[in-house]
PDB file of C-alpha atoms and ligand atoms in Angstrom:
ATOM      1  CA  MET A   1     330.186 208.659 185.861  1.00  0.00           C
ATOM      2  CA  SER A   2     330.520 205.227 184.362  1.00  0.00           C
ATOM      3  CA  HIS A   3     331.573 202.210 186.344  1.00  0.00           C
ATOM      4  CA  GLU A   4     334.905 201.927 184.554  1.00  0.00           C
ATOM      5  CA  ASN A   5     336.175 205.396 185.352  1.00  0.00           C
ATOM      6  CA  ALA A   6     334.681 205.862 188.804  1.00  0.00           C
ATOM      7  CA  PRO A   7     337.755 206.405 190.966  1.00  0.00           C
ATOM      8  CA  ALA A   8     336.380 204.182 193.721  1.00  0.00           C
ATOM      9  CA  THR A   9     336.119 201.126 191.513  1.00  0.00           C
ATOM     10  CA  LYS A  10     339.763 201.326 190.604  1.00  0.00           C
ATOM     11  CA  LEU A  11     340.877 201.199 194.227  1.00  0.00           C
ATOM     12  CA  LEU A  12     338.217 199.024 195.784  1.00  0.00           C
ATOM     13  CA  ALA A  13     336.522 195.712 195.144  1.00  0.00           C
ATOM     14  CA  THR A  14     335.293 195.493 191.558  1.00  0.00           C
ATOM     15  CA  ALA A  15     333.539 192.136 191.460  1.00  0.00           C
ATOM     16  CA  CYS A  16     330.863 190.719 193.737  1.00  0.00           C
ATOM     17  CA  ALA A  17     332.367 188.285 196.237  1.00  0.00           C
ATOM     18  CA  CYS A  18     329.308 186.037 195.850  1.00  0.00           C
ATOM     19  CA  CYS A  19     328.729 185.810 192.112  1.00  0.00           C
ATOM     20  CA  GLY A  20     331.652 187.615 190.473  1.00  0.00           C
ATOM     21  CA  ARG A  21     329.529 190.139 188.592  1.00  0.00           C
ATOM     22  CA  ASP A  22     330.897 193.673 188.244  1.00  0.00           C
ATOM     23  CA  LEU A  23     329.983 196.017 191.058  1.00  0.00           C
ATOM     24  CA  VAL A  24     328.544 199.303 189.835  1.00  0.00           C
ATOM     25  CA  ASP A  25     327.150 201.338 192.731  1.00  0.00           C
ATOM     26  CA  ALA A  26     329.050 202.854 195.633  1.00  0.00           C
ATOM     27  CA  VAL A  27     327.504 200.689 198.339  1.00  0.00           C
ATOM     28  CA  SER A  28     328.338 197.529 196.404  1.00  0.00           C
ATOM     29  CA  VAL A  29     331.906 198.630 195.850  1.00  0.00           C
ATOM     30  CA  GLU A  30     332.246 199.508 199.488  1.00  0.00           C
ATOM     31  CA  THR A  31     330.922 196.178 200.680  1.00  0.00           C
ATOM     32  CA  GLY A  32     332.301 193.968 197.905  1.00  0.00           C
ATOM     33  CA  ILE A  33     328.866 192.507 197.194  1.00  0.00           C
ATOM     34  CA  GLY A  34     326.167 193.434 194.702  1.00  0.00           C
ATOM     35  CA  PRO A  35     322.578 194.473 195.528  1.00  0.00           C
ATOM     36  CA  GLU A  36     320.980 191.191 194.426  1.00  0.00           C
ATOM     37  CA  CYS A  37     323.375 189.107 196.442  1.00  0.00           C
ATOM     38  CA  ARG A  38     322.960 191.420 199.427  1.00  0.00           C
ATOM     39  CA  LYS A  39     319.246 190.708 199.300  1.00  0.00           C
ATOM     40  CA  LYS A  40     319.661 187.019 198.562  1.00  0.00           C
ATOM     41  CA  TYR A  41     322.089 186.435 201.407  1.00  0.00           C
ATOM     42  CA  ALA A  42     320.235 188.740 203.791  1.00  0.00           C
ATOM     43  CA  ILE A  43     323.192 190.896 204.612  1.00  0.00           C
ATOM     44  CA  ASP A  44     320.861 193.911 204.868  1.00  0.00           C
ATOM     45  CA  THR A  45     318.377 192.449 207.312  1.00  0.00           C
ATOM     46  CA  ASP A  46     317.678 190.671 210.573  1.00  0.00           C
ATOM     47  CA  VAL A  47     320.970 191.305 212.336  1.00  0.00           C
ATOM     48  CA  SER A  48     322.344 193.941 214.632  1.00  0.00           C
ATOM     49  CA  GLU A  49     323.948 196.987 213.053  1.00  0.00           C
ATOM     50  CA  ALA A  50     327.306 196.007 214.554  1.00  0.00           C
ATOM     51  CA  ALA A  51     327.126 192.490 213.083  1.00  0.00           C
ATOM     52  CA  ARG A  52     326.060 193.855 209.704  1.00  0.00           C
ATOM     53  CA  GLN A  53     328.941 196.283 209.636  1.00  0.00           C
ATOM     54  CA  GLU A  54     331.436 193.630 210.638  1.00  0.00           C
ATOM     55  CA  ALA A  55     330.052 191.279 207.983  1.00  0.00           C
ATOM     56  CA  ASN A  56     330.330 194.018 205.368  1.00  0.00           C
ATOM     57  CA  ALA A  57     333.958 194.592 206.300  1.00  0.00           C
ATOM     58  CA  LEU A  58     334.685 190.850 206.090  1.00  0.00           C
ATOM     59  CA  VAL A  59     333.047 190.441 202.686  1.00  0.00           C
ATOM     60  CA  TYR A  60     334.894 193.475 201.471  1.00  0.00           C
ATOM     61  CA  SER A  61     338.248 192.083 202.606  1.00  0.00           C
ATOM     62  CA  VAL A  62     337.630 188.817 200.759  1.00  0.00           C
ATOM     63  CA  ALA A  63     336.580 190.684 197.612  1.00  0.00           C
ATOM     64  CA  GLN A  64     340.001 192.331 197.440  1.00  0.00           C
ATOM     65  CA  LYS A  65     342.465 190.932 194.960  1.00  0.00           C
ATOM     66  CA  GLY A  66     345.431 189.211 196.512  1.00  0.00           C
ATOM     67  CA  ILE A  67     343.929 188.205 199.852  1.00  0.00           C
ATOM     68  CA  GLY A  68     345.596 185.022 201.144  1.00  0.00           C
ATOM     69  CA  ILE A  69     343.830 181.747 201.889  1.00  0.00           C
ATOM     70  CA  ARG A  70     344.275 181.887 205.626  1.00  0.00           C
ATOM     71  CA  LYS A  71     342.937 185.398 205.975  1.00  0.00           C
ATOM     72  CA  ALA A  72     340.005 184.496 203.734  1.00  0.00           C
ATOM     73  CA  GLN A  73     339.345 181.331 205.748  1.00  0.00           C
ATOM     74  CA  ALA A  74     339.246 183.345 208.973  1.00  0.00           C
ATOM     75  CA  ALA A  75     336.793 185.749 207.343  1.00  0.00           C
ATOM     76  CA  PHE A  76     334.492 182.872 206.267  1.00  0.00           C
ATOM     77  CA  GLU A  77     334.507 181.441 209.779  1.00  0.00           C
ATOM     78  CA  ARG A  78     333.720 184.790 211.380  1.00  0.00           C
ATOM     79  CA  LEU A  79     330.909 185.419 208.895  1.00  0.00           C
ATOM     80  CA  ALA A  80     329.346 182.095 209.833  1.00  0.00           C
ATOM     81  CA  GLU A  81     329.696 182.964 213.523  1.00  0.00           C
ATOM     82  CA  LEU A  82     327.877 186.227 212.903  1.00  0.00           C
ATOM     83  CA  GLY A  83     324.994 184.215 211.456  1.00  0.00           C
ATOM     84  CA  PHE A  84     325.751 184.633 207.752  1.00  0.00           C
ATOM     85  CA  VAL A  85     326.243 180.923 207.183  1.00  0.00           C
ATOM     86  CA  VAL A  86     324.876 180.750 203.634  1.00  0.00           C
ATOM     87  CA  LEU A  87     326.742 183.896 202.647  1.00  0.00           C
ATOM     88  CA  ALA A  88     329.975 182.509 204.086  1.00  0.00           C
ATOM     89  CA  GLU A  89     329.544 179.276 202.112  1.00  0.00           C
ATOM     90  CA  ARG A  90     328.775 181.114 198.892  1.00  0.00           C
ATOM     91  CA  ILE A  91     331.772 183.417 199.186  1.00  0.00           C
ATOM     92  CA  ALA A  92     334.084 180.560 200.163  1.00  0.00           C
ATOM     93  CA  LYS A  93     332.974 178.627 197.081  1.00  0.00           C
ATOM     94  CA  ARG A  94     333.503 181.599 194.816  1.00  0.00           C
ATOM     95  CA  PHE A  95     336.850 182.374 196.441  1.00  0.00           C
ATOM     96  CA  ARG A  96     338.105 178.833 195.820  1.00  0.00           C
ATOM     97  CA  ALA A  97     336.910 178.973 192.218  1.00  0.00           C
ATOM     98  CA  THR A  98     338.943 182.118 191.578  1.00  0.00           C
ATOM     99  CA  LEU A  99     342.164 180.635 192.946  1.00  0.00           C
ATOM    100  CA  GLN A 100     343.144 178.570 189.930  1.00  0.00           C
ATOM    101  CA  PRO A 101     340.275 178.841 187.497  1.00  0.00           C
ATOM    102  CA  LYS A 102     342.082 177.546 184.446  1.00  0.00           C
ATOM    103  CA  LEU A 103     343.849 174.457 185.786  1.00  0.00           C
ATOM    104  CA  SER A 104     342.636 171.024 184.778  1.00  0.00           C
ATOM    105  CA  GLU A 105     342.936 168.044 187.101  1.00  0.00           C
ATOM    106  CA  ALA A 106     345.855 166.783 185.053  1.00  0.00           C
ATOM    107  CA  GLU A 107     347.610 170.136 185.367  1.00  0.00           C
ATOM    108  CA  VAL A 108     347.100 170.183 189.117  1.00  0.00           C
ATOM    109  CA  ALA A 109     348.506 166.648 189.337  1.00  0.00           C
ATOM    110  CA  GLN A 110     351.485 167.723 187.260  1.00  0.00           C
ATOM    111  CA  LEU A 111     352.120 170.745 189.499  1.00  0.00           C
ATOM    112  CA  ARG A 112     351.913 168.537 192.600  1.00  0.00           C
ATOM    113  CA  LYS A 113     354.523 166.265 191.069  1.00  0.00           C
ATOM    114  CA  GLU A 114     356.726 169.209 190.216  1.00  0.00           C
ATOM    115  CA  TYR A 115     356.424 170.545 193.761  1.00  0.00           C
ATOM    116  CA  ALA A 116     357.404 167.170 195.226  1.00  0.00           C
ATOM    117  CA  LYS A 117     360.422 167.014 192.921  1.00  0.00           C
ATOM    118  CA  LEU A 118     361.537 170.518 193.926  1.00  0.00           C
ATOM    119  CA  ARG A 119     361.162 169.556 197.588  1.00  0.00           C
ATOM    120  CA  THR A 120     363.190 166.371 197.131  1.00  0.00           C
ATOM    121  CA  ASP A 121     365.895 168.260 195.271  1.00  0.00           C
ATOM    122  CA  PHE A 122     366.085 170.996 197.861  1.00  0.00           C
ATOM    123  CA  CYS A 123     366.081 168.709 200.919  1.00  0.00           C
ATOM    124  CA  TYR A 124     369.138 166.891 199.683  1.00  0.00           C
ATOM    125  CA  ASP A 125     371.574 167.203 202.591  1.00  0.00           C
ATOM    126  CA  ASN A 126     371.119 170.649 204.078  1.00  0.00           C
ATOM    127  CA  GLY A 127     369.312 169.430 207.189  1.00  0.00           C
ATOM    128  CA  TYR A 128     365.980 170.715 205.881  1.00  0.00           C
ATOM    129  CA  SER A 129     363.194 168.121 206.082  1.00  0.00           C
ATOM    130  CA  ALA A 130     360.183 167.793 203.783  1.00  0.00           C
ATOM    131  CA  GLY A 131     358.111 168.999 206.743  1.00  0.00           C
ATOM    132  CA  ASP A 132     360.305 172.098 207.172  1.00  0.00           C
ATOM    133  CA  PHE A 133     359.985 172.751 203.467  1.00  0.00           C
ATOM    134  CA  ASP A 134     356.182 172.454 203.427  1.00  0.00           C
ATOM    135  CA  ALA A 135     355.860 174.617 206.543  1.00  0.00           C
ATOM    136  CA  HIS A 136     358.053 177.290 205.015  1.00  0.00           C
ATOM    137  CA  VAL A 137     356.044 177.373 201.780  1.00  0.00           C
ATOM    138  CA  ARG A 138     352.683 177.298 203.582  1.00  0.00           C
ATOM    139  CA  SER A 139     353.707 180.140 205.892  1.00  0.00           C
ATOM    140  CA  GLN A 140     353.625 182.368 202.802  1.00  0.00           C
ATOM    141  CA  ASP A 141     349.976 181.569 202.248  1.00  0.00           C
ATOM    142  CA  PRO A 142     350.068 180.239 198.651  1.00  0.00           C
ATOM    143  CA  ARG A 143     346.749 180.530 196.816  1.00  0.00           C
ATOM    144  CA  GLY A 144     346.997 177.368 194.752  1.00  0.00           C
ATOM    145  CA  PRO A 145     349.261 174.795 193.077  1.00  0.00           C
ATOM    146  CA  LEU A 146     350.908 177.376 190.807  1.00  0.00           C
ATOM    147  CA  GLU A 147     351.982 179.468 193.767  1.00  0.00           C
ATOM    148  CA  PHE A 148     353.110 176.378 195.679  1.00  0.00           C
ATOM    149  CA  VAL A 149     355.506 175.593 192.838  1.00  0.00           C
ATOM    150  CA  LYS A 150     356.663 179.203 192.496  1.00  0.00           C
ATOM    151  CA  LEU A 151     357.407 179.476 196.218  1.00  0.00           C
ATOM    152  CA  ALA A 152     359.084 176.045 196.256  1.00  0.00           C
ATOM    153  CA  LYS A 153     361.678 177.362 193.823  1.00  0.00           C
ATOM    154  CA  GLU A 154     362.516 180.230 196.157  1.00  0.00           C
ATOM    155  CA  VAL A 155     363.045 178.338 199.419  1.00  0.00           C
ATOM    156  CA  THR A 156     366.406 178.911 201.084  1.00  0.00           C
ATOM    157  CA  CYS A 157     367.862 177.652 204.342  1.00  0.00           C
ATOM    158  CA  MET A 158     370.956 178.231 206.419  1.00  0.00           C
ATOM    159  CA  CYS A 159     373.925 176.251 205.156  1.00  0.00           C
ATOM    160  CA  LYS A 160     374.626 173.444 207.588  1.00  0.00           C
ATOM    161  CA  ARG A 161     378.169 172.980 206.334  1.00  0.00           C
ATOM    162  CA  CYS A 162     379.459 176.442 207.284  1.00  0.00           C
ATOM    163  CA  GLY A 163     376.841 177.260 209.912  1.00  0.00           C
ATOM    164  CA  GLY A 164     375.719 180.284 207.927  1.00  0.00           C
ATOM    165  CA  SER A 165     379.113 182.004 207.802  1.00  0.00           C
ATOM    166  CA  GLY A 166     379.733 181.278 204.121  1.00  0.00           C
ATOM    167  CA  GLN A 167     383.281 180.345 205.027  1.00  0.00           C
ATOM    168  CA  TYR A 168     384.728 176.861 205.115  1.00  0.00           C
ATOM    169  CA  VAL A 169     387.542 176.727 207.633  1.00  0.00           C
ATOM    170  CA  ARG A 170     390.071 173.931 207.856  1.00  0.00           C
ATOM    171  CA  TYR A 171     391.861 173.154 211.058  1.00  0.00           C
ATOM    172  CA  SER A 172     394.914 171.126 211.924  1.00  0.00           C
ATOM    173  CA  GLY A 173     394.356 170.285 215.562  1.00  0.00           C
ATOM    174  CA  SER A 174     393.118 173.591 216.979  1.00  0.00           C
ATOM    175  CA  GLN A 175     395.162 175.553 214.449  1.00  0.00           C
ATOM    176  CA  MET A 176     393.275 177.181 211.593  1.00  0.00           C
ATOM    177  CA  VAL A 177     394.981 176.131 208.374  1.00  0.00           C
ATOM    178  CA  SER A 178     392.930 177.828 205.725  1.00  0.00           C
ATOM    179  CA  SER A 179     389.619 179.510 205.070  1.00  0.00           C
ATOM    180  CA  SER A 180     387.727 179.702 201.794  1.00  0.00           C
ATOM    181  CA  ASP A 181     384.232 180.268 200.473  1.00  0.00           C
ATOM    182  CA  CYS A 182     382.029 177.361 201.545  1.00  0.00           C
ATOM    183  CA  PHE A 183     381.465 175.317 198.404  1.00  0.00           C
ATOM    184  CA  ARG A 184     378.136 173.918 199.623  1.00  0.00           C
ATOM    185  CA  CYS A 185     376.535 177.365 199.553  1.00  0.00           C
ATOM    186  CA  GLY A 186     378.941 179.234 197.282  1.00  0.00           C
ATOM    187  CA  GLY A 187     379.944 181.549 200.126  1.00  0.00           C
ATOM    188  CA  LYS A 188     376.417 182.912 200.708  1.00  0.00           C
ATOM    189  CA  GLY A 189     375.808 181.231 204.078  1.00  0.00           C
ATOM    190  CA  HIS A 190     372.444 179.931 202.878  1.00  0.00           C
ATOM    191  CA  GLN A 191     371.558 177.271 200.349  1.00  0.00           C
ATOM    192  CA  THR A 192     369.198 177.653 197.420  1.00  0.00           C
ATOM    193  CA  LEU A 193     367.647 175.030 195.162  1.00  0.00           C
ATOM    194  CA  ASP A 194     370.529 175.521 192.713  1.00  0.00           C
ATOM    195  CA  ASP A 195     373.054 174.923 195.493  1.00  0.00           C
ATOM    196  CA  ALA A 196     371.321 171.709 196.556  1.00  0.00           C
ATOM    197  CA  ARG A 197     371.240 170.414 192.962  1.00  0.00           C
ATOM    198  CA  ARG A 198     374.884 171.311 192.396  1.00  0.00           C
ATOM    199  CA  ASN A 199     375.886 169.601 195.665  1.00  0.00           C
ATOM    200  CA  ARG A 200     374.093 166.412 194.692  1.00  0.00           C
ATOM    201  CA  ALA A 201     375.747 166.375 191.275  1.00  0.00           C
ATOM    202  CA  TYR A 202     379.124 167.016 192.868  1.00  0.00           C
ATOM    203  CA  ASP A 203     378.650 164.252 195.443  1.00  0.00           C
ATOM    204  CA  GLU A 204     377.571 161.771 192.779  1.00  0.00           C
ATOM    205  CA  LEU A 205     380.603 162.611 190.699  1.00  0.00           C
ATOM    206  CA  ALA A 206     382.914 162.251 193.707  1.00  0.00           C
ATOM    207  CA  LEU A 207     381.300 158.924 194.599  1.00  0.00           C
ATOM    208  CA  ASN A 208     381.707 157.596 191.052  1.00  0.00           C
ATOM    209  CA  ARG A 209     385.363 158.615 191.037  1.00  0.00           C
ATOM    210  CA  ALA A 210     385.935 156.939 194.372  1.00  0.00           C
ATOM    211  CA  LEU A 211     384.216 153.764 193.164  1.00  0.00           C
ATOM    212  CA  ARG A 212     386.313 153.647 189.990  1.00  0.00           C
ATOM    213  CA  ALA A 213     389.508 154.363 191.920  1.00  0.00           C
ATOM    214  CA  GLY A 214     388.601 151.679 194.470  1.00  0.00           C
TER     215      GLY A 214
HETATM  216 ZN1  LIG B 301     326.628 189.005 193.476  1.00  0.00          ZN
HETATM  217 ZN1  LIG B 302     377.976 177.101 203.422  1.00  0.00          ZN
END
């Protein structure tokens, strides 16, 4: 059976976590590392069977597509603890290289700028700080600048104006006078980037009117 149509290679790791070459034999696919790299990084020798098995499992997890940075980082640290220091360094280097292989420095700088702009726009007056924003994005384990920007566009937070109810209630004394959809969040109870941008535009318009009237 060829490498391409072996059922295992479709479901499991397909490229060596150390060098990125295609994995062709069952053991390699199972461990996420090719025979040459296994030899080179001594994963087959000089350690207890338990440590070897744990290391194999760790390498395999990192070789999977879609593993997040934090999980990968933990795997690198554990590998080093087990004594596979060189292997851990090699895989970490390869892992980082696969995160955003096609971005130039200028593109990364541009994405950082875009992220900062999105953050500024979002944290307009909803009580969300830049720190809250960063923490929220990071908690989703983005794999690089592109994902930072993508996640930044999807941040939402509870609407401070209506306390999350989506309703804006007016009182006269303790008497409720009227209730309507909260205009800061459009009645959703949470604010999105679009809400924050609309609120800023609205406030600027209202301020200009007030200035002209004054
Ligand atoms: Zn390799
Ligand atoms: Zn609201």
